[in-house]
Each structure stands twice: as structure tokens, then as C-alpha cells.
Amino acid sequence: MPAVPPKTGEAALKDTKVVFVVGGPGSGKGTQCAKIVEKYGFTHLSSGDLLRAEVASGSDRGKRLNETMEKGDLVSLDEVLQLLKEAMLAKAASSKGFLIDGYPRELDQGKRFESEVAPAEFVLYFEVADDTMTARLLDRAKTSGRVDDNEETIKKRLKTFHDVTTPVIDYYQSQGKVRKVAAEVGPDVVFKEVEKIFDAFTAPTSGPALKDANVVFIVGGPGSGKGTQSAKIVERFGFTHLSSGDLLRAEVASGSARGKHLTSIMEKGDLVPLDEVLQLLKEAMMAKAASSKGFLIDGYPRELDQGKRFESEIAVAKFVLYFNVPDDVMTKRLLERAKTSGRVDDNEVTIKKRLQTFRNITTPVIDYYKEQNKVREIEAAGTVDDIFSNVEKVFDAEFKPNIEGLKEAKVVFVVGGPGSGKGTQCSKIVLQVIPGLRFCHLSSGDLLRAEVSSGSARGKKLNEIMEKGDLVSLDVVLDLLKEAMAANLTKSKCFLIDGYPREMEQGKRFENEIVQCASVLYFDASDETMTSRLLERGKSSGRVDDNVETIKKRLNTFHNQTQPVIDYYKDQGKLVQVKAESGPDDVFVEVKKYMDNQKW
């Protein structure tokens, strides 16, 4: 068979990876695009930059565009699309993908682009409060010289952004394509969330982030209480609860082309094809893959082929949680619910039929997974709390961290004052240090923030503690580190624990309860250097603690708490002191010398 020639010209763009990048003025999307370009090899394109470059070129087209803009008219969508196409074609052969920055500003732009150039993989939306964006832009105004960086104009720009972009976000949200990033914090912290999204997206196969996901099928008859228990699992364990029925209803309600197609199928009384259901589940899971501890697939699989296809095409289920309830108990619960539910199917005749259907189609599912030793059966005729007590035992047993496996891990504590550059150096180690060796970079602060944002019961408790200004207990921090290390053991046995230990008890407890550290990498920079770096960062970070007075307090705290740690590990011969006064590349030369000489 002759080889298929590679696609050329605009046809080649149909297969390229495109990410729309959306965020208000001052959301930091430009900074994040630069970081994505550096780490993932994407090409960053902005329609505004392309228009300005064309005007500056002095070409006939540039002169025509300039005339249009000088009149105050909008440049036609045809012109903008043509510029984007040309820029993409120029880079298509060498680029890993394209970030289309600040685009689409309105819905028709997005639809036309996807129809004529390439479909977007997803929309990366940097979500920031208006007061934060305003503060950032006013701070930028001190040095930018931009005439539009004033309070009145900023207010108008933000209103315009929300008015034109909200329909764009809503449209792509309905397609499961929006990846929201809370971007209130500093750029390095924001980028850690961006990395999770891009790591999942750019991994070698179609859905590797899902292949390793913790998936639990939730099975039980009508009235078995599986919905109630799923809600409690979400709260306690931070899982994401997905129901194929809910996803179908949401897609129909969205008014999308796919939703209309599904409506026409259901109005005919036909079953929605399994391909459509699987695609909805896959998209919903990908949207949460970066932040979720796992997925509860509720009421699924209803028949055996559903389960087999899901496991073949998306992810293998860890187990099936089966809520086993006698028919008379389920009937009683549904009739009780009927008093307030208003549901027409909550009557004795219909309930009997539904239970019979459930038994007929689900028994083969239960039998199949029992043969694989994957069914975790819960006798669910008791009270909600009693049932959940048994559910907790199952989840604790299935997902408890493998602490024994951590005994073989290699751990490097990474210590340095604020502004010492330790986060930057950790990123370089992860990316570049030794071919074939992968380090996992963990920060206790990031783990705490991720737990809070997960919405789990533990996250809510932590949020309450931090909102009061109290310190999170060391027991909780150690649990989070243990869990994160255990979860990453299949990918790496080498860990960088960033900004840890801050004080002696942290180090001693970690080494007693988890594993001895191999070394302590200490980035030594003078207070003057660290202060200068933090003040420079403060111009764009939006962080309220990047000011002279607060920086001085933070540095004092660092020296008082961490000097005993440095002295202790120096006495043990484990301290590796790296002078961190120069630029990050020069500092990394010294880091790499040390890393290359170790037996990992």
C-alpha cells in the first residue's frame, strides 16, 4: 500500500492542537502563555499583535487595515482569520500546538475559526475578580505609560469583556471544553494549575490522565440510596460525581448542535447511542481530571457492554460499589418519596416494573465484576449514616496510601528564603536534570490549596482553619504529603519537597514517619537580592505580601525558623548549599552538577 502523503496547506491545520486563551485585562493570561510556550513548545498568537505587526510592515494590506482602524471601524472577521491562518501555517511544521490569546472575544469568532481553521481542544479561562484585575492594571500604569490603564477606562474594559465573553464561556462550557483556572494568586502558583491541565492534555496518548484515574462504578436499584451516598463520598473523599443521565439532560438544555441531535433521538423514543454517552462522560472527566481525586460514575454500567466499552476506551474501574437493597425496602422508599417528589414514575405499578428491569439487566453486570473480584457490596437497607460508615471502610481500604512503598523513595528537601528562586530551580530539575529520571515536585502549600479547592470535608475544615489565621496541624500536612507521594509512586520514586522543612519538628517527623531525606538543597541568597526580586515580582503578581514591610517580616521568620534546620542537616553532611545570587540558568549549572553526581 503506498504511503499516505502528509497533509499540507490549510488541511494540515485541521489536525493541529489549538487552545483558546481567555481572560479579562489584568488576568495574567499573557504571562501564563509565555510559561506554556517555554514548557510545552506551543506557539503563542494574538490577533491584536498580528494586526499591529501587519500595519507596521507597511504592506498594502497593512495600510488598508490601518485606514479601517483609524476610522474607528472594526477589522472584518475575514481579515483576522486570514492573519491567524497565515501565522499558523508558518509555524505548523515545528509547533506542538497554538495558543490563540484573547480569542474568541465573541461567539461568532470562535465558531468561524473552528469551522474554517481548526477545532479548539479546549478554552483556557483565567478567572479573576474585577477588583484584582483593576488593582493589577493600576499598578502596571505606574510604569507602562499606557493611556488605557486608568480607573475609568479599566471599568469600561472589564464591562465590555464580561458582556462579550460570557456567551463564549457558556457556549464552550456546554461542550465540556472550558478549563477554568483561579488566577487570583501569583503567576507561579497559577502556572502549577495550568501545568496540571497541559500535562493531562499533552500526554502521549488520547486520554492518559484518565487511564490512571480512580474510577468507581456506582450500581444500585431505584431507591437504593446511591445518589445520597455518592454525595457523601464527594464531600468526604473529594471525588467527582457524574451521571450519564444528568450529562445528557445538561447537553440537551445547552441548546448546542449536539444537544439538538440528542433531543431528536430521544423524541423518537430511540436509545442514545453508547458512543454519544461515552463521549459525554470522557469530556466531563477530562474537564475535572486535573483537580479531582477520582470519579463516581453513577448508575453505570446499566448493562455489560457499557462497562466493557468504558473500560476499553476511557479507564478501568477500580471497583463496583453495589448498594444491595431488598425490593420491598426500595419500594417503600420510593413511595415515601412520591409524597413530595411529584415524579410520575413513583407509583407502585411503575416501581415494580423498574425494579424488574434493574434486576434483569444489571445482574449480568454484577456477576461479571464479581468474577474479577471487583464488586464491593454494601448492604444498604439501614440508615444513611450506618450505610456510609461501611462505604468509608471500603474507600479507606481501596485508596489508603501505600506508605510501605515510600520507604524506597529518594527525597530531597528544598529550602530557601522567599525570592531565593527555589520554585524556579525545582521546575528546571523536573524538566531537565537527568535523561530517564523523573522527579516529582511537591509543595505543602500547593497541596493545602488543592485540598481546599477540592471541596472535600477535609478541605472545608482546612479552609476554616486558615480563614481564622490559625496554623494547619503538622499531622494534616504530613498526611497530604504521604498521599501525594504515594499517588505518584508509579511515575517517580524521586521527590523534591519544596519549602520544607521550615522548622526542625517538620523535618524530624517527616523522616520518622515517611522516609529519610537523601539531601537538603539550600538556595542561599542575600536578603537584599531576595527583597529586590520580590519587589520586582510585586509589580505584576498581585500578591499583597510583595511589599517592603511584609518582605522584611517574612525574611526574619525564615531565618529564625530555618537556620536550625540548615545547621542540623549540615552537621549530618546532607546539606548542599547553592549560591543563588545570579540568574536562574547560572544557578542551575551548579544544581545540575550536584544532581548528576548522585546515584538516584
XYZ file of C-alpha atoms in Angstrom:
600
model
C 0.000 0.000 0.000
C 1.516 3.392 -0.958
C 2.372 5.768 1.889
C -0.201 8.460 2.594
C 1.369 11.849 1.853
C 1.416 14.306 4.752
C -1.238 16.985 4.750
C -0.095 20.389 3.574
C -1.512 23.910 3.480
C -4.720 24.646 5.380
C -5.596 20.935 5.539
C -2.621 20.469 7.862
C -4.175 22.904 10.345
C -7.243 20.699 10.852
C -5.098 18.247 12.838
C -3.173 20.802 14.883
C -3.749 21.362 18.583
C -5.458 24.681 19.282
C -6.214 26.188 22.688
C -8.245 29.378 23.008
C -6.935 31.523 25.901
C -9.487 33.821 27.528
C -9.272 36.200 30.462
C -10.030 39.799 31.335
C -7.497 42.645 31.173
C -5.105 42.079 34.065
C -5.950 38.356 34.377
C -2.317 37.445 33.679
C -3.071 35.368 30.592
C -0.087 36.800 28.697
C 2.326 35.795 31.441
C 0.843 32.305 31.549
C 1.025 31.953 27.751
C 4.746 32.730 27.920
C 5.204 29.992 30.510
C 3.214 27.491 28.414
C 5.347 28.320 25.374
C 8.549 27.733 27.356
C 7.481 24.421 28.885
C 5.254 22.824 26.226
C 6.571 24.223 22.936
C 3.277 25.797 21.867
C 3.196 28.870 19.631
C 1.560 31.965 21.125
C -0.584 34.000 18.716
C -2.580 37.129 19.455
C -4.896 38.596 16.818
C -4.117 42.074 18.155
C -0.361 41.542 17.819
C -0.818 40.167 14.291
C -2.873 43.202 13.261
C -0.290 45.616 14.708
C 2.568 43.740 13.012
C 0.775 43.832 9.668
C 0.184 47.580 9.974
C 3.838 48.135 10.943
C 5.009 46.109 7.929
C 3.823 48.813 5.543
C 2.219 46.243 3.212
C -0.831 47.099 1.131
C -2.936 45.021 3.479
C -1.352 46.776 6.473
C -2.226 50.189 5.002
C -5.816 49.058 4.398
C -6.104 47.751 7.972
C -4.643 50.974 9.340
C -7.254 53.028 7.473
C -10.010 50.832 8.889
C -8.767 51.222 12.463
C -8.125 54.970 12.145
C -11.789 55.387 11.192
C -12.687 53.547 14.399
C -14.211 50.667 12.434
C -13.788 47.033 13.406
C -11.459 44.927 11.288
C -13.539 42.295 9.477
C -13.540 38.742 10.826
C -12.340 37.542 7.405
C -9.164 39.634 7.753
C -8.486 38.427 11.296
C -8.976 34.776 10.345
C -6.683 35.153 7.357
C -3.903 36.595 9.526
C -4.297 33.777 12.046
C -4.255 31.138 9.290
C -1.087 32.562 7.767
C 0.671 32.764 11.132
C -0.319 29.179 11.974
C 0.755 27.829 8.590
C 4.158 29.468 9.026
C 4.671 27.521 12.281
C 2.598 24.368 11.676
C 5.579 22.130 10.893
C 7.552 22.986 14.026
C 4.983 23.842 16.686
C 3.470 21.481 19.263
C 0.263 23.494 19.104
C -1.168 27.017 19.183
C -2.354 29.307 21.973
C -4.820 31.762 20.431
C -4.656 34.531 23.010
C -7.650 36.709 23.883
C -9.732 34.763 21.401
C -12.586 34.359 20.720
C -13.847 37.695 22.028
C -17.345 36.877 20.807
C -19.090 33.652 19.893
C -19.117 34.083 16.102
C -15.314 34.406 16.107
C -14.966 31.033 17.792
C -17.462 29.282 15.542
C -15.916 30.687 12.361
C -12.390 29.781 13.488
C -13.408 26.206 14.296
C -15.282 25.853 11.026
C -12.573 27.353 8.781
C -9.270 26.704 10.569
C -9.331 24.011 13.275
C -11.470 22.956 16.238
C -10.236 24.128 19.634
C -9.200 21.373 22.027
C -10.396 23.477 24.950
C -10.748 27.036 26.258
C -8.267 28.021 28.981
C -10.121 30.616 31.054
C -8.230 32.656 33.645
C -10.870 33.670 36.160
C -10.022 36.738 38.253
C -12.200 39.125 40.272
C -12.679 42.601 38.789
C -11.122 44.328 41.813
C -7.972 42.196 41.464
C -7.660 42.944 37.745
C -8.223 46.644 38.433
C -5.525 46.693 41.129
C -3.049 44.955 38.807
C -3.703 47.343 35.920
C -3.416 50.432 38.128
C -0.118 49.115 39.461
C 1.067 48.461 35.903
C 0.109 52.026 34.993
C 2.935 53.335 37.189
C 5.455 52.123 34.613
C 3.546 51.108 31.462
C 2.729 54.541 30.085
C -0.489 53.035 28.646
C -3.259 55.619 28.399
C -5.955 52.970 28.992
C -4.541 51.977 32.412
C -6.770 54.362 34.386
C -9.703 53.553 36.643
C -12.490 54.842 34.384
C -11.209 53.112 31.246
C -10.438 49.887 33.141
C -14.044 49.768 34.385
C -15.327 50.087 30.791
C -12.894 47.458 29.508
C -13.975 44.986 32.191
C -17.668 45.554 31.436
C -17.027 45.003 27.725
C -15.064 41.855 28.495
C -17.884 40.359 30.578
C -20.623 41.367 28.131
C -18.974 39.827 25.067
C -17.144 36.898 26.660
C -19.803 35.416 28.964
C -21.719 33.870 26.000
C -18.411 32.425 24.729
C -17.665 30.771 28.093
C -21.248 29.497 28.401
C -21.154 28.015 24.886
C -17.886 26.134 25.378
C -18.860 25.154 28.925
C -21.893 23.386 27.440
C -19.486 21.387 25.258
C -17.340 20.410 28.250
C -14.445 22.404 26.767
C -13.772 25.082 29.397
C -10.790 24.639 31.743
C -11.129 27.322 34.436
C -8.051 28.431 36.361
C -8.481 30.530 39.504
C -5.858 33.212 38.811
C -6.063 35.474 41.865
C -2.683 34.350 43.211
C 0.857 34.831 41.937
C 1.893 33.617 38.457
C 3.960 30.648 39.688
C 1.065 29.265 41.734
C -1.360 29.818 38.841
C 1.021 28.028 36.479
C 1.002 24.920 38.660
C -2.730 24.618 37.901
C -2.055 25.300 34.213
C 0.599 22.560 34.234
C -1.930 20.017 35.506
C -4.230 20.835 32.588
C -1.484 20.744 29.964
C 0.178 17.634 31.417
C -3.139 15.822 31.015
C -3.685 17.277 27.554
C -0.210 16.757 26.090
C 0.431 13.267 27.464
C 1.387 10.709 24.766
C -1.976 9.001 24.160
C -5.564 10.163 23.807
C -6.515 10.123 27.450
C -3.655 9.072 29.733
C -4.796 11.368 32.518
C -7.988 9.315 32.595
C -6.257 5.950 32.192
C -4.753 6.383 35.670
C -7.868 7.940 37.221
C -9.585 6.422 40.219
C -12.927 5.329 38.746
C -15.703 3.706 40.748
C -18.900 2.440 39.124
C -21.914 3.055 41.395
C -24.687 0.500 40.962
C -27.976 0.085 42.774
C -31.673 -0.137 42.075
C -34.119 2.777 42.168
C -34.435 3.791 45.816
C -31.168 2.106 46.842
C -29.801 5.438 48.089
C -26.825 5.533 45.727
C -27.345 9.253 44.983
C -27.332 10.147 48.686
C -24.237 8.047 49.315
C -22.461 9.473 46.265
C -22.963 12.993 47.674
C -21.366 11.903 50.951
C -18.429 10.283 49.121
C -17.854 13.546 47.228
C -17.794 15.527 50.472
C -15.570 13.083 52.375
C -13.131 11.951 49.666
C -13.117 14.738 47.051
C -14.348 12.527 44.192
C -16.341 13.928 41.258
C -19.874 12.578 40.844
C -21.000 12.002 37.243
C -24.287 10.628 35.981
C -24.764 9.851 32.289
C -28.423 10.871 32.617
C -27.523 14.256 34.093
C -24.911 14.832 31.366
C -27.446 14.044 28.637
C -30.031 16.397 30.165
C -27.420 19.174 30.525
C -26.334 18.777 26.897
C -29.952 18.978 25.700
C -30.582 22.055 27.878
C -27.449 23.772 26.493
C -29.067 24.174 23.076
C -25.835 23.052 21.358
C -25.889 21.290 17.996
C -25.128 18.046 19.796
C -27.914 18.745 22.301
C -30.415 19.222 19.474
C -29.230 15.991 17.874
C -29.737 14.122 21.179
C -33.194 15.675 21.591
C -34.268 14.404 18.171
C -33.102 10.878 19.112
C -34.958 10.859 22.424
C -38.127 12.401 20.979
C -38.323 9.440 18.582
C -38.144 7.132 21.600
C -34.774 5.746 20.448
C -31.887 4.986 22.796
C -28.952 7.399 22.723
C -26.008 5.539 21.133
C -23.333 4.370 23.539
C -20.728 6.331 21.550
C -22.507 9.587 22.449
C -22.779 8.665 26.138
C -19.109 7.682 26.331
C -18.040 10.943 24.685
C -20.029 12.995 27.212
C -18.502 11.060 30.101
C -14.992 11.408 28.658
C -15.353 15.196 28.221
C -16.774 15.660 31.720
C -13.918 13.626 33.203
C -11.231 15.476 31.241
C -12.660 18.791 32.476
C -12.068 17.651 36.089
C -9.039 15.384 35.644
C -6.573 17.940 36.978
C -8.368 18.627 40.256
C -10.418 15.525 41.123
C -9.353 12.709 43.444
C -11.428 10.303 41.357
C -14.770 9.736 39.641
C -18.034 8.160 40.739
C -19.881 7.017 37.610
C -23.401 6.838 38.955
C -25.941 4.272 37.773
C -23.358 2.893 35.405
C -22.933 0.461 33.753
C -26.595 -0.486 33.337
C -25.659 -3.336 31.020
C -22.463 -5.251 30.450
C -21.447 -3.729 27.108
C -21.480 -0.261 28.682
C -18.935 -1.329 31.286
C -16.656 -3.106 28.823
C -16.648 -0.180 26.368
C -15.984 2.354 29.146
C -13.023 0.357 30.452
C -11.635 -0.199 26.969
C -11.937 3.417 25.795
C -11.679 5.598 28.924
C -10.379 3.962 32.114
C -10.515 0.721 34.042
C -12.795 0.868 37.079
C -11.050 0.240 40.408
C -14.197 -1.462 41.670
C -18.005 -1.518 41.511
C -19.782 -0.161 44.587
C -23.056 -2.064 44.689
C -25.819 -0.885 47.034
C -27.840 -4.039 47.641
C -31.313 -3.362 48.975
C -34.355 -5.718 49.079
C -37.136 -4.803 46.644
C -39.664 -4.160 49.411
C -37.343 -1.605 51.049
C -36.705 0.219 47.742
C -40.446 0.226 47.014
C -41.202 1.704 50.436
C -38.561 4.441 49.971
C -39.868 5.396 46.520
C -43.481 5.545 47.679
C -42.402 7.771 50.576
C -40.509 9.977 48.117
C -43.626 10.161 45.932
C -45.380 12.245 48.588
C -43.156 15.210 47.756
C -41.280 14.385 44.509
C -44.078 14.886 42.004
C -42.441 12.172 39.857
C -44.989 10.248 37.777
C -42.914 7.052 37.975
C -43.070 6.925 41.790
C -46.137 4.659 41.904
C -46.409 1.002 42.861
C -47.038 -0.450 39.380
C -44.205 1.505 37.715
C -41.816 0.865 40.609
C -42.356 -2.881 40.248
C -41.523 -2.705 36.512
C -38.426 -0.566 37.162
C -37.130 -2.995 39.770
C -37.678 -5.935 37.435
C -35.814 -4.147 34.633
C -32.956 -3.316 37.017
C -32.605 -6.952 38.119
C -32.732 -8.282 34.542
C -30.097 -6.006 33.004
C -27.795 -5.403 35.996
C -27.425 -8.951 37.360
C -25.056 -9.901 34.484
C -23.006 -6.761 35.273
C -22.681 -7.698 38.939
C -21.818 -11.308 38.066
C -19.156 -10.213 35.550
C -17.369 -7.898 38.002
C -17.711 -10.425 40.845
C -15.674 -12.854 38.743
C -12.972 -10.164 38.598
C -13.185 -9.649 42.374
C -14.213 -6.057 41.783
C -17.614 -5.848 43.462
C -17.775 -4.141 46.871
C -21.253 -4.935 48.109
C -22.913 -2.645 50.668
C -25.986 -3.883 52.492
C -27.949 -0.648 52.198
C -31.242 -1.225 53.996
C -30.184 0.687 57.147
C -29.839 4.366 57.997
C -27.894 6.768 55.783
C -25.114 7.163 58.367
C -24.806 3.422 59.037
C -24.559 2.731 55.309
C -21.953 5.452 54.851
C -19.870 4.040 57.684
C -19.460 0.883 55.587
C -18.796 2.931 52.447
C -15.982 4.757 54.281
C -14.364 1.454 55.199
C -14.352 0.402 51.540
C -12.849 3.692 50.328
C -10.273 3.815 53.131
C -9.163 0.284 52.260
C -9.072 0.859 48.491
C -7.412 4.257 48.405
C -5.252 4.287 51.526
C -1.739 5.465 50.602
C 0.869 2.717 50.268
C 3.261 4.093 52.879
C 5.454 0.992 52.729
C 6.246 1.766 49.101
C 7.644 5.134 50.183
C 10.485 3.515 52.137
C 12.409 3.180 48.852
C 11.750 6.769 47.760
C 14.551 9.314 47.344
C 13.618 12.647 48.907
C 15.357 15.995 48.512
C 14.190 18.765 50.825
C 14.389 22.133 49.024
C 14.983 25.121 51.307
C 15.456 28.822 50.636
C 14.040 32.178 51.627
C 11.202 33.907 49.780
C 12.650 35.088 46.474
C 15.594 32.666 46.551
C 14.358 31.070 43.311
C 13.801 27.590 44.706
C 10.499 27.141 42.841
C 12.155 28.031 39.529
C 15.007 25.617 40.215
C 12.588 22.808 41.130
C 10.844 23.295 37.779
C 14.207 23.071 35.982
C 15.148 19.889 37.850
C 11.839 18.261 36.914
C 12.280 19.227 33.262
C 15.970 18.813 32.572
C 18.079 17.114 35.150
C 18.946 13.535 34.037
C 17.584 11.732 30.950
C 15.298 8.883 32.007
C 14.989 10.171 35.582
C 11.820 11.945 36.589
C 11.499 13.942 39.784
C 8.120 14.741 41.310
C 7.874 18.289 42.684
C 5.611 18.691 45.726
C 4.856 21.772 47.804
C 2.901 21.541 51.063
C 1.318 24.936 50.323
C 0.101 23.799 46.911
C -1.277 20.579 48.409
C -3.202 22.530 51.047
C -4.684 24.863 48.407
C -5.629 21.909 46.181
C -7.364 20.162 49.097
C -9.351 23.305 49.902
C -10.407 23.735 46.266
C -11.456 20.049 46.031
C -14.492 20.761 48.221
C -13.838 17.687 50.390
C -14.775 17.657 54.071
C -11.079 17.914 54.953
C -10.703 20.833 52.515
C -13.591 22.695 54.150
C -12.094 22.143 57.602
C -8.701 23.403 56.399
C -10.320 26.476 54.869
C -11.964 27.312 58.201
C -8.616 26.982 59.996
C -6.786 29.216 57.505
C -9.559 31.831 57.409
C -9.165 32.192 61.200
C -5.444 32.746 60.676
C -4.563 29.563 62.575
C -1.764 27.198 61.541
C -2.693 23.884 59.920
C -1.515 20.999 62.101
C 1.625 19.120 61.123
C -0.390 15.854 61.139
C -2.550 17.147 58.284
C 0.455 18.398 56.297
C 2.211 15.043 56.673
C -0.943 13.180 55.596
C -1.189 15.307 52.449
C 2.483 14.735 51.621
C 2.155 10.971 52.206
C -0.911 10.753 49.969
C 0.655 12.837 47.191
C 3.883 10.819 47.256
C 2.020 7.501 47.261
C -0.172 8.658 44.361
C 2.937 9.478 42.305
C 4.973 6.371 43.117
C 4.104 4.666 39.830
C 5.584 7.640 37.931
C 8.536 8.547 40.149
C 10.467 7.412 43.185
C 12.369 10.715 43.460
C 10.702 13.662 45.189
C 11.523 17.356 45.622
C 9.721 18.581 48.749
C 9.658 22.331 48.166
C 9.944 24.841 51.036
C 10.152 22.009 53.538
C 11.027 21.607 56.365
C 10.507 25.157 57.623
C 11.346 24.119 61.189
C 13.073 21.208 62.874
C 9.978 19.313 64.031
C 8.694 19.133 60.459
C 11.904 17.524 59.248
C 12.196 15.053 62.113
C 8.532 13.980 61.894
C 8.770 13.531 58.111
C 11.889 11.370 58.411
C 10.473 9.297 61.286
C 7.059 8.692 59.704
C 7.722 8.603 55.953
C 11.348 8.264 54.815
C 14.817 9.700 55.494
C 15.800 12.541 53.166
C 18.719 11.973 50.805
C 19.843 15.600 50.977
C 18.777 19.184 51.639
C 19.197 21.588 48.711
C 19.619 25.075 50.183
C 19.382 28.077 47.846
C 21.393 30.772 49.591
C 20.646 34.350 48.521
C 21.209 37.586 50.434
C 18.264 39.445 51.922
C 18.947 42.345 49.534
C 18.724 40.057 46.493
C 15.555 38.330 47.702
C 13.921 41.668 48.546
C 14.775 43.073 45.126
C 13.331 40.015 43.367
C 10.113 40.068 45.372
C 9.562 43.785 44.796
C 10.083 43.232 41.073
C 7.612 40.357 41.161
C 5.172 42.549 43.070
C 4.768 44.801 40.039
C 2.783 42.087 38.254
C 1.985 39.343 40.783
C -0.965 40.985 42.513
C 0.275 39.431 45.775
C -0.461 41.621 48.775
C 2.637 40.321 50.621
C 5.093 41.585 47.960
C 5.847 44.863 49.734
C 8.945 46.037 51.668
C 7.477 45.815 55.171
C 5.964 42.358 54.744
C 9.030 41.020 52.908
C 11.242 42.087 55.847
C 8.990 40.175 58.287
C 8.946 37.094 56.048
C 12.728 37.073 55.787
C 13.100 37.391 59.577
C 10.694 34.494 60.062
C 12.604 32.406 57.525
C 15.973 32.986 59.205
C 14.659 32.397 62.733
C 12.807 29.165 61.865
C 15.013 27.644 59.179
C 18.578 28.345 60.368
C 18.396 25.496 62.908
C 17.212 23.199 60.074
C 20.175 24.222 57.910
C 22.628 23.739 60.818
C 21.151 20.323 61.692
C 21.450 18.880 58.177
C 24.881 20.459 57.723
C 26.075 18.523 60.781
C 24.698 15.329 59.168
C 26.585 16.007 55.935
C 23.329 16.248 53.991
C 23.308 19.985 53.198
C 24.017 21.089 49.614
C 24.443 24.855 49.637
C 23.920 26.592 46.280
C 24.750 30.269 45.850
C 21.588 31.753 44.310
C 22.608 35.353 43.659
C 22.908 35.065 39.879
C 20.348 34.331 37.158
C 18.349 31.061 37.165
C 20.346 29.439 34.349
C 23.682 30.092 36.100
C 22.300 28.769 39.386
C 21.011 25.656 37.643
C 24.502 24.858 36.330
C 25.551 24.301 39.964
C 22.374 22.367 40.786
C 22.900 20.039 37.821
C 26.494 19.297 38.850
C 25.208 18.025 42.180
C 22.264 16.103 40.716
C 24.374 14.415 38.028
C 26.820 13.102 40.648
C 24.192 11.363 42.767
C 23.029 7.742 42.496
C 19.286 8.062 42.164
